[in-house]
Amino acid sequence: MDLHLHTYYSDGSMSPEELVLRAKANGVKKIAITDHDGTRGIKEGLEAGARHGIEVLVGVELSAGTEEGQVVEGERAAYAHILGYDIDPENEPLQEAIRDILQKRHERNVKILAALGEIGYPLTMEECQMRPQQDYIGKPLIARALVKKGYISSPSEAFEPGKFLEHPDVKSNRRPKIDMREALSLIRGAGGWAVLAHPLKTKWLGKEEYDENGEDIRFKRLEILLDKLCEWGLEGMECHYSTHTPEEIEKLEAIARRRGLRITAGSDFHGPEFKSWLDIGVTVKPESQR
């Protein structure tokens, strides 16, 4: 299974049916469409899954954060991506929150494009749309627009340190995140269950660093964060992920089991043009990338 996929309804490059067909070709029998801050691709995905014999789970991915000191007194705010599964995509409180998120994202994008223009890479909002009437534009789509304009040769170049989308004047334009407790509450209110996505990419954990006993402090900090998130309604963790090594997966599974959390697997696939080694069904870091 692969429970973390994006379509062109958010920042992916493929339609829901194309994802279903690619999953089938890869031998993946169960997938979840988890577009960022939106559910517009769900209906198409379910219909395509029924036609092609692939089980499709209804999902969403919300970017969320805490207040400063909310996880540990005196410490910085935490930011994480929360996956919601088995939700009712028509749930009105969830849809109201999504509309607000999209508006704030649009306001952020206006500032990003202005900043890119200031450093010599002008783009219009229309040039960032990969299809007509697209209401979601995320950084991967802006990266693809930079490719189409000839500024860079691949989307990955847009995220090189200090350049393009990682330039300080561009990167400083951040979108306000939905409150972590609200994200978890919205998912539960829509009849779903919430999962912490790609836990080792959660910035609050810090970089890979070892204590005097040779223990990676990221896992200790993750346990602190998980205790708070479980208190607020978290039910699972994405232990199997495309950039997790087998050793990391083993540690994450043990942490999840101690808390009775569901263990999920996802690739976070956005399309074949983003990472040549990443595909639907890749839920452990390939040896070539370790």
XYZ file of N, CA and C in Angstrom, residues 82-213:
396
model
N -0.086 16.810 9.022
C -1.008 15.835 9.586
C -1.844 15.237 8.460
N -1.792 13.921 8.332
C -2.597 13.208 7.352
C -3.909 12.774 7.988
N -5.005 12.959 7.280
C -6.308 12.512 7.750
C -6.876 11.474 6.806
N -7.353 10.352 7.349
C -7.880 9.262 6.526
C -9.335 8.949 6.881
N -10.044 8.398 5.883
C -11.456 8.008 6.050
C -12.324 9.189 6.444
N -11.963 10.363 5.966
C -12.748 11.556 6.277
C -13.957 11.659 5.354
N -14.937 12.433 5.786
C -16.048 12.816 4.918
C -15.599 14.064 4.163
N -15.327 13.966 2.852
C -14.794 15.112 2.121
C -15.762 16.276 2.003
N -17.026 16.037 2.324
C -18.024 17.110 2.261
C -18.266 17.761 3.621
N -17.551 17.325 4.634
C -17.739 17.885 5.976
C -17.539 19.398 5.949
N -18.554 20.153 6.373
C -18.522 21.604 6.213
C -17.463 22.300 7.068
N -17.284 21.949 8.339
C -16.199 22.597 9.095
C -14.832 22.377 8.457
N -14.597 21.178 7.924
C -13.335 20.909 7.256
C -13.212 21.746 5.993
N -14.278 21.811 5.207
C -14.234 22.589 3.971
C -14.087 24.084 4.243
N -14.691 24.560 5.306
C -14.540 25.975 5.672
C -13.086 26.289 6.021
N -12.463 25.373 6.760
C -11.052 25.556 7.118
C -10.177 25.511 5.867
N -10.501 24.618 4.931
C -9.734 24.505 3.689
C -9.825 25.798 2.881
N -11.018 26.375 2.816
C -11.177 27.647 2.082
C -10.309 28.742 2.699
N -10.264 28.789 4.014
C -9.444 29.791 4.702
C -7.953 29.542 4.441
N -7.548 28.278 4.465
C -6.146 27.922 4.199
C -5.755 28.329 2.785
N -6.618 28.051 1.809
C -6.318 28.389 0.424
C -6.179 29.890 0.231
N -7.008 30.670 0.918
C -6.915 32.125 0.820
C -5.577 32.619 1.372
N -5.187 32.078 2.509
C -3.908 32.480 3.104
C -2.733 32.028 2.240
N -2.879 30.871 1.608
C -1.827 30.393 0.709
C -1.693 31.333 -0.495
N -2.831 31.776 -1.034
C -2.808 32.706 -2.157
C -2.092 34.006 -1.772
N -2.398 34.526 -0.606
C -1.755 35.755 -0.144
C -0.248 35.557 -0.004
N 0.163 34.390 0.490
C 1.589 34.077 0.601
C 2.228 33.992 -0.773
N 1.535 33.368 -1.731
C 2.088 33.201 -3.068
C 2.311 34.531 -3.772
N 1.403 35.471 -3.565
C 1.572 36.810 -4.150
C 2.899 37.417 -3.682
N 3.201 37.245 -2.402
C 4.438 37.779 -1.844
C 5.661 37.028 -2.382
N 5.532 35.704 -2.536
C 6.640 34.910 -3.072
C 6.976 35.328 -4.499
N 5.939 35.492 -5.339
C 6.172 35.880 -6.724
C 6.776 37.275 -6.815
N 6.339 38.169 -5.932
C 6.921 39.514 -5.908
C 8.401 39.445 -5.539
N 8.724 38.602 -4.562
C 10.119 38.456 -4.128
C 10.972 37.822 -5.228
N 10.426 36.821 -5.935
C 11.158 36.220 -7.048
C 11.437 37.251 -8.137
N 10.458 38.104 -8.397
C 10.656 39.164 -9.382
C 11.762 40.118 -8.976
N 11.824 40.423 -7.696
C 12.846 41.342 -7.189
C 14.256 40.789 -7.356
N 14.396 39.451 -7.297
C 15.739 38.872 -7.439
C 16.022 38.421 -8.869
N 15.121 38.799 -9.791
C 15.402 38.583 -11.204
C 14.703 37.437 -11.880
N 13.659 36.882 -11.257
C 12.950 35.754 -11.846
C 11.441 36.006 -11.841
N 10.975 36.942 -12.648
C 9.546 37.277 -12.633
C 8.664 36.123 -13.112
N 7.568 35.931 -12.398
C 6.543 34.949 -12.750
C 5.175 35.552 -12.467
N 4.187 35.139 -13.217
C 2.807 35.524 -12.914
C 2.093 34.341 -12.272
N 0.982 34.614 -11.607
C 0.207 33.549 -10.991
C -0.307 32.575 -12.053
N -0.675 33.123 -13.221
C -1.190 32.270 -14.300
C -0.119 31.299 -14.794
N 1.133 31.741 -14.804
C 2.218 30.873 -15.251
C 2.480 29.730 -14.274
N 2.005 29.880 -13.041
C 2.188 28.830 -12.032
C 1.066 27.805 -12.045
N 0.007 28.080 -12.802
C -1.096 27.134 -12.895
C -0.761 26.064 -13.927
N -0.855 24.820 -13.513
C -0.558 23.714 -14.413
C -1.776 23.260 -15.215
N -2.934 23.764 -14.859
C -4.160 23.451 -15.585
C -5.154 24.574 -15.324
N -6.194 24.727 -16.173
C -7.150 25.826 -16.019
C -7.863 25.802 -14.660
N -8.106 26.992 -14.120
C -8.885 27.177 -12.889
C -8.299 26.434 -11.687
N -7.015 26.286 -11.657
C -6.379 25.631 -10.522
C -6.409 26.564 -9.317
N -6.988 26.102 -8.203
C -7.111 26.971 -7.038
C -6.018 26.733 -6.002
N -5.171 25.735 -6.233
C -4.071 25.459 -5.312
C -2.761 25.679 -6.056
N -1.904 26.518 -5.479
C -0.558 26.693 -6.018
C 0.409 26.600 -4.845
N 1.241 25.570 -4.870
C 2.248 25.381 -3.835
C 3.635 25.577 -4.419
N 4.641 25.492 -3.586
C 6.013 25.726 -4.036
C 6.462 24.770 -5.149
N 6.078 23.474 -5.098
C 6.467 22.613 -6.220
C 5.931 23.094 -7.567
N 4.735 23.711 -7.568
C 4.194 24.235 -8.817
C 4.955 25.482 -9.258
N 5.349 26.310 -8.301
C 6.166 27.476 -8.640
C 7.512 27.013 -9.194
N 8.041 25.927 -8.627
C 9.298 25.365 -9.129
C 9.138 24.908 -10.578
N 8.025 24.271 -10.878
C 7.788 23.816 -12.248
C 7.619 24.998 -13.195
N 7.019 26.087 -12.694
C 6.875 27.296 -13.511
C 8.243 27.915 -13.813
N 9.149 27.859 -12.853
C 10.509 28.352 -13.075
C 11.209 27.550 -14.171
N 10.914 26.233 -14.231
C 11.468 25.395 -15.293
C 10.898 25.813 -16.643
N 9.577 25.983 -16.708
C 8.922 26.347 -17.964
C 9.423 27.687 -18.501
N 9.776 28.595 -17.593
C 10.301 29.900 -18.006
C 11.769 29.833 -18.408
N 12.404 28.710 -18.172
C 13.798 28.561 -18.551
C 14.800 29.048 -17.529
N 14.330 29.373 -16.316
C 15.244 29.855 -15.286
C 16.088 28.722 -14.701
N 15.509 27.521 -14.661
C 16.203 26.348 -14.128
C 15.870 25.165 -15.027
N 16.627 24.073 -14.884
C 16.411 22.922 -15.757
C 15.572 21.822 -15.115
N 15.449 21.841 -13.781
C 14.630 20.838 -13.090
C 14.011 21.456 -11.836
N 12.841 20.950 -11.393
C 12.195 21.521 -10.205
C 13.067 21.492 -8.962
N 13.926 20.478 -8.849
C 14.753 20.362 -7.647
C 15.712 21.541 -7.487
N 16.113 22.162 -8.593
C 17.022 23.306 -8.525
C 16.403 24.476 -7.774
N 15.079 24.562 -7.784
C 14.395 25.677 -7.111
C 14.565 25.625 -5.603
N 14.979 24.460 -5.084
C 15.091 24.291 -3.637
C 16.545 24.173 -3.169
N 17.482 24.560 -4.040
C 18.885 24.555 -3.632
C 19.120 25.647 -2.594
N 19.940 25.396 -1.593
C 20.161 26.364 -0.512
C 20.528 27.756 -1.025
N 19.788 28.743 -0.564
C 20.086 30.135 -0.873
C 19.628 30.617 -2.231
N 19.009 29.728 -3.037
C 18.617 30.111 -4.386
C 17.107 30.004 -4.580
N 16.587 30.776 -5.507
C 15.198 30.714 -5.928
C 14.245 30.658 -4.730
N 13.533 29.536 -4.544
C 12.567 29.454 -3.447
C 13.231 29.390 -2.081
N 14.528 29.102 -2.048
C 15.268 29.075 -0.794
C 16.073 30.369 -0.578
N 15.928 31.327 -1.481
C 16.564 32.636 -1.293
C 15.951 33.287 -0.056
N 16.735 33.922 0.802
C 16.192 34.501 2.048
C 14.997 35.420 1.843
N 15.016 36.248 0.783
C 13.911 37.186 0.542
C 12.637 36.474 0.120
N 12.787 35.281 -0.461
C 11.626 34.499 -0.881
C 11.156 33.612 0.266
N 12.102 32.948 0.894
C 11.789 31.986 1.953
C 11.130 32.638 3.157
N 11.374 33.924 3.358
C 10.821 34.611 4.533
C 9.308 34.771 4.470
N 8.712 34.548 3.295
C 7.261 34.675 3.141
C 6.594 33.354 3.505
N 6.229 33.235 4.743
C 5.648 31.991 5.248
C 4.139 32.135 5.430
N 3.451 31.045 5.173
C 1.997 31.038 5.336
C 1.648 30.645 6.764
N 0.723 31.382 7.408
C 0.291 30.980 8.747
C -0.283 29.562 8.729
N 0.152 28.735 9.675
C -0.305 27.343 9.742
C -1.578 27.242 10.581
N -2.389 26.261 10.264
C -3.554 25.972 11.084
C -3.069 25.411 12.424
N -3.783 25.702 13.493
C -3.397 25.210 14.811
C -3.440 23.679 14.830
N -2.425 23.074 15.439
C -2.305 21.619 15.460
C -3.541 20.957 16.073
N -4.016 21.497 17.174
C -5.201 20.913 17.822
C -6.417 21.032 16.917
N -6.510 22.152 16.201
C -7.644 22.336 15.293
C -7.578 21.337 14.147
N -6.374 21.118 13.598
C -6.224 20.154 12.504
C -6.673 18.766 12.939
N -6.226 18.343 14.111
C -6.606 17.028 14.624
C -8.107 16.951 14.884
N -8.661 18.036 15.419
C -10.093 18.088 15.706
C -10.923 18.047 14.422
N -10.470 18.759 13.397
C -11.198 18.777 12.125
C -11.251 17.383 11.503
N -10.133 16.676 11.554
C -10.082 15.328 10.978
C -11.017 14.390 11.735
N -10.961 14.456 13.046
C -11.852 13.606 13.850
C -13.310 14.005 13.637
N -13.573 15.308 13.546
C -14.935 15.793 13.335
C -15.499 15.368 11.988
N -14.601 15.130 11.010
C -15.024 14.676 9.687
C -15.087 13.150 9.618
N -15.007 12.490 10.792
C -15.139 11.033 10.857
C -13.862 10.280 10.577
N -12.725 10.993 10.526
C -11.477 10.346 10.153
C -10.530 10.104 11.306
N -9.339 9.625 10.974
C -8.289 9.394 11.965
C -7.013 10.052 11.480
N -6.259 10.616 12.414
C -5.131 11.482 12.085
C -3.793 10.783 12.290
N -2.864 11.063 11.364
C -1.543 10.437 11.351
C -0.478 11.525 11.196
N 0.607 11.404 11.955
C 1.737 12.311 11.787
C 2.519 11.883 10.549
N 2.586 12.769 9.545
C 3.305 12.468 8.313
C 4.810 12.610 8.512
N 5.565 11.827 7.723
C 7.046 11.879 7.700
C 7.649 12.492 8.975
N 7.549 11.780 10.085
C 7.921 12.348 11.390
C 9.339 12.898 11.471
N 10.289 12.286 10.791
C 11.676 12.748 10.910
C 11.940 14.019 10.119
N 10.951 14.488 9.351
C 11.067 15.773 8.674
C 10.470 16.908 9.507
N 9.954 16.575 10.685
C 9.390 17.589 11.573
C 10.526 18.439 12.138
N 10.541 19.725 11.805
C 11.693 20.574 12.137
C 11.923 20.713 13.635
N 10.906 20.561 14.442
C 11.058 20.708 15.894
C 12.036 19.678 16.458
N 12.222 18.583 15.745
C 13.125 17.535 16.224
C 14.588 17.945 16.114
N 14.876 18.894 15.224
C 16.260 19.285 15.000
C 16.948 18.353 14.024
N 18.239 18.556 13.823
C 19.012 17.739 12.902
C 19.516 16.476 13.598
N 19.963 15.534 12.775
C 20.509 14.294 13.327
C 21.695 14.616 14.241
N 21.557 14.229 15.495
C 22.589 14.531 16.495
C 22.521 13.467 17.583
N 23.670 13.115 18.143
C 23.716 12.018 19.098
C 24.157 12.501 20.480
N 23.555 11.902 21.535
C 23.913 12.254 22.892
C 25.124 11.440 23.351
N 25.461 11.581 24.641
C 26.657 10.903 25.157
C 26.540 9.385 25.129
N 25.303 8.879 25.016
C 25.087 7.427 24.952
C 24.967 6.913 23.518
